[in-house]
Coordinates of C-alpha atoms in Angstrom, one line a residue:
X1107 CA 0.0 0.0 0.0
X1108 CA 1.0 3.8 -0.4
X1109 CA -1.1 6.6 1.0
X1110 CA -3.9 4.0 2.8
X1111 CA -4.2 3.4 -0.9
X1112 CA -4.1 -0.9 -2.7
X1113 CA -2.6 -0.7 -6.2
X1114 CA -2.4 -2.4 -9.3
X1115 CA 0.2 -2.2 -11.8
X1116 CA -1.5 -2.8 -15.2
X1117 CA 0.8 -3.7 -18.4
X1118 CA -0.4 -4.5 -21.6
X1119 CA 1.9 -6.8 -23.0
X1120 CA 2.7 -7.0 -27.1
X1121 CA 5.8 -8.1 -28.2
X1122 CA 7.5 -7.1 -25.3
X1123 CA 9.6 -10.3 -24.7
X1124 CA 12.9 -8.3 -24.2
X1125 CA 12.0 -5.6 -21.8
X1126 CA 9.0 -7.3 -19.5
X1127 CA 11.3 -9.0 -17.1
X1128 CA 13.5 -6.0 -16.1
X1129 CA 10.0 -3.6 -16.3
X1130 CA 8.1 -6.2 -13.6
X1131 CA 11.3 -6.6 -11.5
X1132 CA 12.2 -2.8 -11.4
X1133 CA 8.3 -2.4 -9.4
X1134 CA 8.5 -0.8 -6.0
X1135 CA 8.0 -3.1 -3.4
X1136 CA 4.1 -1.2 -2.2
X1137 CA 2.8 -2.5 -5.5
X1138 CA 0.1 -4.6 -4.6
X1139 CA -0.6 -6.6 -7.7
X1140 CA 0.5 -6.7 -11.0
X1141 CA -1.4 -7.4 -14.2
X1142 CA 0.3 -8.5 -17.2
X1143 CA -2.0 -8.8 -19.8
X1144 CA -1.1 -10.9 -23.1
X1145 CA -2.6 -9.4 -25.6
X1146 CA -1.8 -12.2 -27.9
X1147 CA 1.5 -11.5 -28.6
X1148 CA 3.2 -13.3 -31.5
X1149 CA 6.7 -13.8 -29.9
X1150 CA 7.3 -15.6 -26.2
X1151 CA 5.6 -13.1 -24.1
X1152 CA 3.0 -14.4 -22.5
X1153 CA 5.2 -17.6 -21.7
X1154 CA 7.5 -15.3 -19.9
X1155 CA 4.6 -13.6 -18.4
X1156 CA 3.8 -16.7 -16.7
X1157 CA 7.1 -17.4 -15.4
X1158 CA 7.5 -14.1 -14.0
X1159 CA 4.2 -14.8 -12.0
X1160 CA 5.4 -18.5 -10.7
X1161 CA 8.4 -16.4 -8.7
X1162 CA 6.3 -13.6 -7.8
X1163 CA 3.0 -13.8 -5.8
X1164 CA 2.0 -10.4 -6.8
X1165 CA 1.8 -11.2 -10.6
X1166 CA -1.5 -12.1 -12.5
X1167 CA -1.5 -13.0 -16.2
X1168 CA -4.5 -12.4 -18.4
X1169 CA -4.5 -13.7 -21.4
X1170 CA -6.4 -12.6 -25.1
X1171 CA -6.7 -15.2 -27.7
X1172 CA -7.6 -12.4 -30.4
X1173 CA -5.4 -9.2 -30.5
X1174 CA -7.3 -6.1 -29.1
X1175 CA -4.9 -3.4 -28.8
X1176 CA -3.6 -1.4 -26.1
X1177 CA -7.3 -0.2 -24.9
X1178 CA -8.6 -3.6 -25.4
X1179 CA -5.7 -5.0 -23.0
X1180 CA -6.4 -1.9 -20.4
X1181 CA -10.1 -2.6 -20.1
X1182 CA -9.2 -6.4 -19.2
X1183 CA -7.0 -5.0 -16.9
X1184 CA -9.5 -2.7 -15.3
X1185 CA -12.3 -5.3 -15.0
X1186 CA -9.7 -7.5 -13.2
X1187 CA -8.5 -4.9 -10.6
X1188 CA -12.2 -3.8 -9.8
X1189 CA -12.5 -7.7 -9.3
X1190 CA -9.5 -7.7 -6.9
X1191 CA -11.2 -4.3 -4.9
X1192 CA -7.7 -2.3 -5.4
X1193 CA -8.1 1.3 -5.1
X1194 CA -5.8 2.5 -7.7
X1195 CA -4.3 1.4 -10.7
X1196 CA -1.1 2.4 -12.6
X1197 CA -0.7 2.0 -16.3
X1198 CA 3.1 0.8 -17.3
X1199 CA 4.2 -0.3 -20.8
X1200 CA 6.1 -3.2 -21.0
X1201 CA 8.7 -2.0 -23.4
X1202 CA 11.2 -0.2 -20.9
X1203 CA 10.1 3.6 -21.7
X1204 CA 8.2 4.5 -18.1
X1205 CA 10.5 4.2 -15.2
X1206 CA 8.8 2.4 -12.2
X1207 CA 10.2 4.9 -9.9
X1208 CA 8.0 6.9 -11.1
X1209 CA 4.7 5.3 -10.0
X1210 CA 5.6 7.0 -6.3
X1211 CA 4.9 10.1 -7.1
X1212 CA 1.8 9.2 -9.6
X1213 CA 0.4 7.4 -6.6
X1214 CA 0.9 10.7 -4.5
X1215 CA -0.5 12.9 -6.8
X1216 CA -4.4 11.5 -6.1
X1217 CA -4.4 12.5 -3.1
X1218 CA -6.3 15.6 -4.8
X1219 CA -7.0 14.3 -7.9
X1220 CA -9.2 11.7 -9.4
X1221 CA -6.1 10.9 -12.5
X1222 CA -2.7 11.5 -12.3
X1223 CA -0.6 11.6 -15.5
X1224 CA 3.0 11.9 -16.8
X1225 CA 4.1 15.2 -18.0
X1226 CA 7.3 15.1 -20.5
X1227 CA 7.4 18.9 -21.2
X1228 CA 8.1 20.6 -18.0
X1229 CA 12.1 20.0 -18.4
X1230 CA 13.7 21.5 -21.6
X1231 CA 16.1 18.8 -21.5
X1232 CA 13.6 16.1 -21.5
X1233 CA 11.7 18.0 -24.6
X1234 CA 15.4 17.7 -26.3
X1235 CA 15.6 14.1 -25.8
X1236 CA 12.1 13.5 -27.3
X1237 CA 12.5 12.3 -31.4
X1238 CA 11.3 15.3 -33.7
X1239 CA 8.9 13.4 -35.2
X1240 CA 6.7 12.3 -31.6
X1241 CA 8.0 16.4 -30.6
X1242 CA 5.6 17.7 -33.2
X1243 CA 3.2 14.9 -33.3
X1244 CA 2.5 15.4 -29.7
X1245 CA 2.1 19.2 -30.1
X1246 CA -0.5 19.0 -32.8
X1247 CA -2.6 15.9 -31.5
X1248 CA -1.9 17.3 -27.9
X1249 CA -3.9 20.6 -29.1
X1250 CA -6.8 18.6 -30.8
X1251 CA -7.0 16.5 -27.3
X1252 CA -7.0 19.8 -25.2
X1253 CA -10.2 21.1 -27.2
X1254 CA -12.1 17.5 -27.1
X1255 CA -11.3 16.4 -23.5
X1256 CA -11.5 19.9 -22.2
X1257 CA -8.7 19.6 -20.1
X1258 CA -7.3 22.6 -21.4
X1259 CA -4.4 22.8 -18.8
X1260 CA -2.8 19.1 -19.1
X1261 CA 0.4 19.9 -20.6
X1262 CA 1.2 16.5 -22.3
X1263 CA -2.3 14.8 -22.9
X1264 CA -1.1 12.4 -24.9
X1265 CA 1.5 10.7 -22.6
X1266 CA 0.4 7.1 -21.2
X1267 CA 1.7 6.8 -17.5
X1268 CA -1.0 7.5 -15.5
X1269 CA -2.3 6.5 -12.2
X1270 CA -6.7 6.5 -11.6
X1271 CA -8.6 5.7 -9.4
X1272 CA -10.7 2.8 -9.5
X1273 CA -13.8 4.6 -8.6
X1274 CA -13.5 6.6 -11.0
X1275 CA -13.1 3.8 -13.2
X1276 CA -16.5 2.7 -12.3
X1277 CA -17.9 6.0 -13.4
X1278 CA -16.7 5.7 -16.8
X1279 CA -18.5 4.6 -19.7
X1280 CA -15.9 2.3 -20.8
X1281 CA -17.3 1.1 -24.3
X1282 CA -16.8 4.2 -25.3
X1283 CA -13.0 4.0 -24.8
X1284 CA -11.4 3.0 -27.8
X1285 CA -9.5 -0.8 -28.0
X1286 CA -5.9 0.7 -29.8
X1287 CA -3.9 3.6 -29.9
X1288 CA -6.8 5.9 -29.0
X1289 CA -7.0 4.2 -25.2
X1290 CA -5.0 7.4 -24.0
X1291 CA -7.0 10.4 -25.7
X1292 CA -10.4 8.5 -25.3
X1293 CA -9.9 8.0 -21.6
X1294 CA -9.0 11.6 -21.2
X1295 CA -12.3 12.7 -23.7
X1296 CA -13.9 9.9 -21.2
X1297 CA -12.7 11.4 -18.1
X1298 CA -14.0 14.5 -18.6
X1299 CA -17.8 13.8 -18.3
X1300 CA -16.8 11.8 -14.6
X1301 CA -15.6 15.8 -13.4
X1302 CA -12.3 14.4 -13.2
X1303 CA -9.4 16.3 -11.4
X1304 CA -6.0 15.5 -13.5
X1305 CA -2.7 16.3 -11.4
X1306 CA 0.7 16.0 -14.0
X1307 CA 4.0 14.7 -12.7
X1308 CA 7.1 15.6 -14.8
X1309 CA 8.8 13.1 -15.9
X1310 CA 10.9 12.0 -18.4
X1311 CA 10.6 9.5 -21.3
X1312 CA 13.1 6.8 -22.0
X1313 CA 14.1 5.9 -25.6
X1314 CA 16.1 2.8 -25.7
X1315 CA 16.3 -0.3 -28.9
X1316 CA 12.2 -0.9 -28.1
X1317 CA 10.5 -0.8 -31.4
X1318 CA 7.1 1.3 -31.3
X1319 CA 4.3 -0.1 -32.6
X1320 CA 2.0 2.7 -33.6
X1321 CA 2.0 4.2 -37.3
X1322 CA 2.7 7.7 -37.6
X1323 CA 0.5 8.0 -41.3
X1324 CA -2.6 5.5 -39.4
X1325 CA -2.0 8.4 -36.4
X1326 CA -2.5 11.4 -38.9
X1327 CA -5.2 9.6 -40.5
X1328 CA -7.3 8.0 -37.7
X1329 CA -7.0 10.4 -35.0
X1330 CA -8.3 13.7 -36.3
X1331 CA -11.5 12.5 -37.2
X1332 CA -12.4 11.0 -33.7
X1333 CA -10.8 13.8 -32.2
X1334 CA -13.1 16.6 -34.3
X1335 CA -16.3 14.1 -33.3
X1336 CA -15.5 14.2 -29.8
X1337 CA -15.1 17.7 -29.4
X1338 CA -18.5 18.2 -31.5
X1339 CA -20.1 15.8 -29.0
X1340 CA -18.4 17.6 -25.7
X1341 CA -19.6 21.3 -27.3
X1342 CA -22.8 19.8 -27.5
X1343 CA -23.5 18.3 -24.2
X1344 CA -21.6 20.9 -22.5
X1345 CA -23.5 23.6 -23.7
X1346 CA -26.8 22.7 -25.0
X1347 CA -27.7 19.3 -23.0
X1348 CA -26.4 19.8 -19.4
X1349 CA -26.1 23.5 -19.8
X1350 CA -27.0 26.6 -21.3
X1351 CA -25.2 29.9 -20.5
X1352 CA -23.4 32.7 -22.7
X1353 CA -21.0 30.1 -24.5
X1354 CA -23.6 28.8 -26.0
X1355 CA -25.2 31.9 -27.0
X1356 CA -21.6 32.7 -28.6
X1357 CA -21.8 29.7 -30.6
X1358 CA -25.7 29.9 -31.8
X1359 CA -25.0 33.4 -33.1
X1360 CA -21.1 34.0 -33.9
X1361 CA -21.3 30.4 -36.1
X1362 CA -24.1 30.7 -38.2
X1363 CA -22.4 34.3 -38.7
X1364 CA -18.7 33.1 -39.5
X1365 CA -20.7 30.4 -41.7
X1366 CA -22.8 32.7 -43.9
X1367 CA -19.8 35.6 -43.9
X1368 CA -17.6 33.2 -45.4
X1369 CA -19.7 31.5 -48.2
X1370 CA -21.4 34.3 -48.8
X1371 CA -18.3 35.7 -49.5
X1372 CA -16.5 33.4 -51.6
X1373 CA -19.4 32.5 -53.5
X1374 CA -19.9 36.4 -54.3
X1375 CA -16.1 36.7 -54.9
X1376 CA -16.1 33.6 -57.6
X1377 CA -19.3 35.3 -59.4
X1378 CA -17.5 38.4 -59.8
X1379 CA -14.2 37.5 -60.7
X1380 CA -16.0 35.0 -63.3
X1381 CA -17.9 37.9 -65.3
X1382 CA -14.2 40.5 -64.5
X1383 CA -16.4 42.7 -62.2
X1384 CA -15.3 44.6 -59.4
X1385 CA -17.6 43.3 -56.2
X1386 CA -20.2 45.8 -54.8
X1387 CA -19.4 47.8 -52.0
X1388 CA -22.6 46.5 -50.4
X1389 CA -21.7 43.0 -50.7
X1390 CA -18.2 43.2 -49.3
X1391 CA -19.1 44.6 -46.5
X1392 CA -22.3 42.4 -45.5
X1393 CA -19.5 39.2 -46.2
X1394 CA -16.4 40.9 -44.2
X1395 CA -18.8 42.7 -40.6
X1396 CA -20.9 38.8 -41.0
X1397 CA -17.8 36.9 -40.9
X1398 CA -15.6 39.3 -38.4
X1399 CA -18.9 39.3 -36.3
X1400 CA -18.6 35.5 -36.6
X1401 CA -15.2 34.8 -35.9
X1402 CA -14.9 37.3 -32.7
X1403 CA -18.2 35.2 -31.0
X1404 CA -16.3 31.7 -31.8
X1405 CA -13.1 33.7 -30.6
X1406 CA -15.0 34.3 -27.1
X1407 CA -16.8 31.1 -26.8
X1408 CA -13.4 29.5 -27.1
X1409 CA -11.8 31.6 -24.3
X1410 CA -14.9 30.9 -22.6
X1411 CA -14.5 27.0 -22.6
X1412 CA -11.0 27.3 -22.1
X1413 CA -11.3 29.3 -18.3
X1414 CA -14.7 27.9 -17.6
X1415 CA -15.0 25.0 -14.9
X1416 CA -16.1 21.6 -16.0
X1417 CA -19.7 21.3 -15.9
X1418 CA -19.8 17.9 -15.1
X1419 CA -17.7 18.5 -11.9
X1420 CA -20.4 17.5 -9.2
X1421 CA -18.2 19.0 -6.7
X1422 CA -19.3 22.1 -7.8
X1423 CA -21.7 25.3 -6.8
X1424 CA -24.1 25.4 -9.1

């Protein structure tokens, strides 16, 4: 135990033969159980999975007989430890890049929070070490998961070492927290409509000889889209299902606004230049005062969303 609190180690296990036995032998001695989950690995994981937990008591081995991603192996995981009655559990990857020492301080940081989560940014030395490629990938997904999770101030949203609490984890709707390399952003997008409190811990990231799995082009391609359908879905509930205050009144007026400004405005702009006639006066300025008018109401219903508290936070004065 650590703070009065029972935890579980979850870690998804895929092709990890090379790294799992150092990763499950570097734990800190409060973890109360570990769950190594198989997630039907091609290579001799989950036979080393089950040696590891014949010479430790504290080991349990799930395994899948179909493939189900990194989600799919964290919801088994979850189901397990609300089975076993922990109160917390810690995701860790099996490939070497989280550093068990780190689980301390995860643990610690729910004493007044719900989630506690990895931050790689806060150092400028860790940012250094990061690959270019996952630098900028981070900063542009990072963005889109800011605006569909609403956690606004989470620094590094799309970093995987994280620490919740299981009843939290009972709040969740969990089929709607995707099987693969979404787990992370869904849970966040997920967390958000529990009132969730995130706390960050700086940390940094280890790159060693493990191999990622996840494409960069299925990333670019798959993520957008669920991320723009979650945010749709959080604008809508947020503001015109479980509440209704001036955001929303920004959005019903500044986006029809922006909308007709803008096509109004090309369309007129296309006509013209077609039949090599200057646009009337009138018409520009109904297209440029429709779509500034627009824009500035999106612009505040954006800083709104990004100061206001979340709505779904029952711990809050209403």
């Amino acid at each position: 135990m650590l703070n009065n609190l029972t935890i579980a180690v979850a870690i998804p296990c895929y092709k990890v033969e090379r790294h799992l036995e150092q990763v499950v032998r570097g734990l800190p001695a409060f973890v109360d159980t570990v769950l190594l989950v198989d997630d039907c690995s091609p290579d001799g994981t989950g036979a080393l999975a089950e040696r590891l937990a014949a010479a430790d008591p504290r080991v349990t081995v799930l395994h899948h007989e179909t493939n189900r991603g990194v989600g799919g192996a964290m919801k088994t995981a979850f189901r397990k430890a609300m089975e076993l009655g922990v109160d917390a559990v810690v995701k860790l990857d099996g490939d070497g890049q989280m550093d068990p020492a780190y689980i301390e301080p995860l643990v610690k940081a729910l004493d007044g929070a719900e989630f506690a989560k990895g931050n790689r940014l806060f150092d400028r030395q860790m940012l250094r070490r990061m690959p270019a490629v996952r630098r900028v990938g981070n900063m542009g997904i990072g963005f889109m998961v800011k605006a569909s999770s609403g956690y606004w101030n989470v620094s590094d949203p799309v970093n995987g070492f994280f620490a919740v609490r299981i009843a939290t984890l009972r709040q969740m709707d969990m089929g709607r927290v995707a099987d693969r390399y979404f787990f992370e952003s869904s849970m966040l997008i997920e967390l958000h409509y529990t009132g969730a409190r995130i706390a960050e811990v700086p940390m940094p990231a280890i790159y060693g000889d493990e191999k990622s799995n996840l494409s960069v082009g299925k990333t670019l391609l798959n993520f957008p889209p669920r991320l723009v359908a979650a945010w749709v879905r959080r604008i809508h509930l947020s503001y015109f299902v479980f509440d209704f205050n001036i955001c929303s009144l920004y959005i019903m007026i500044g986006l029809p606004c922006f909308l007709f400004g803008l096509v109004f405005g090309l369309c007129n702009w296309i006509h013209y230049a077609s039949i090599s006639s200057p646009s009337p006066t009138g018409t520009i300025m109904v297209a440029v005062l429709t779509f500034i008018l627009g824009f500035q109401m999106l612009l505040s219903a954006a800083q709104y969303d990004i100061s206001a508290p979340n709505p779904f936070d029952k711990n809050r004065v209403r």
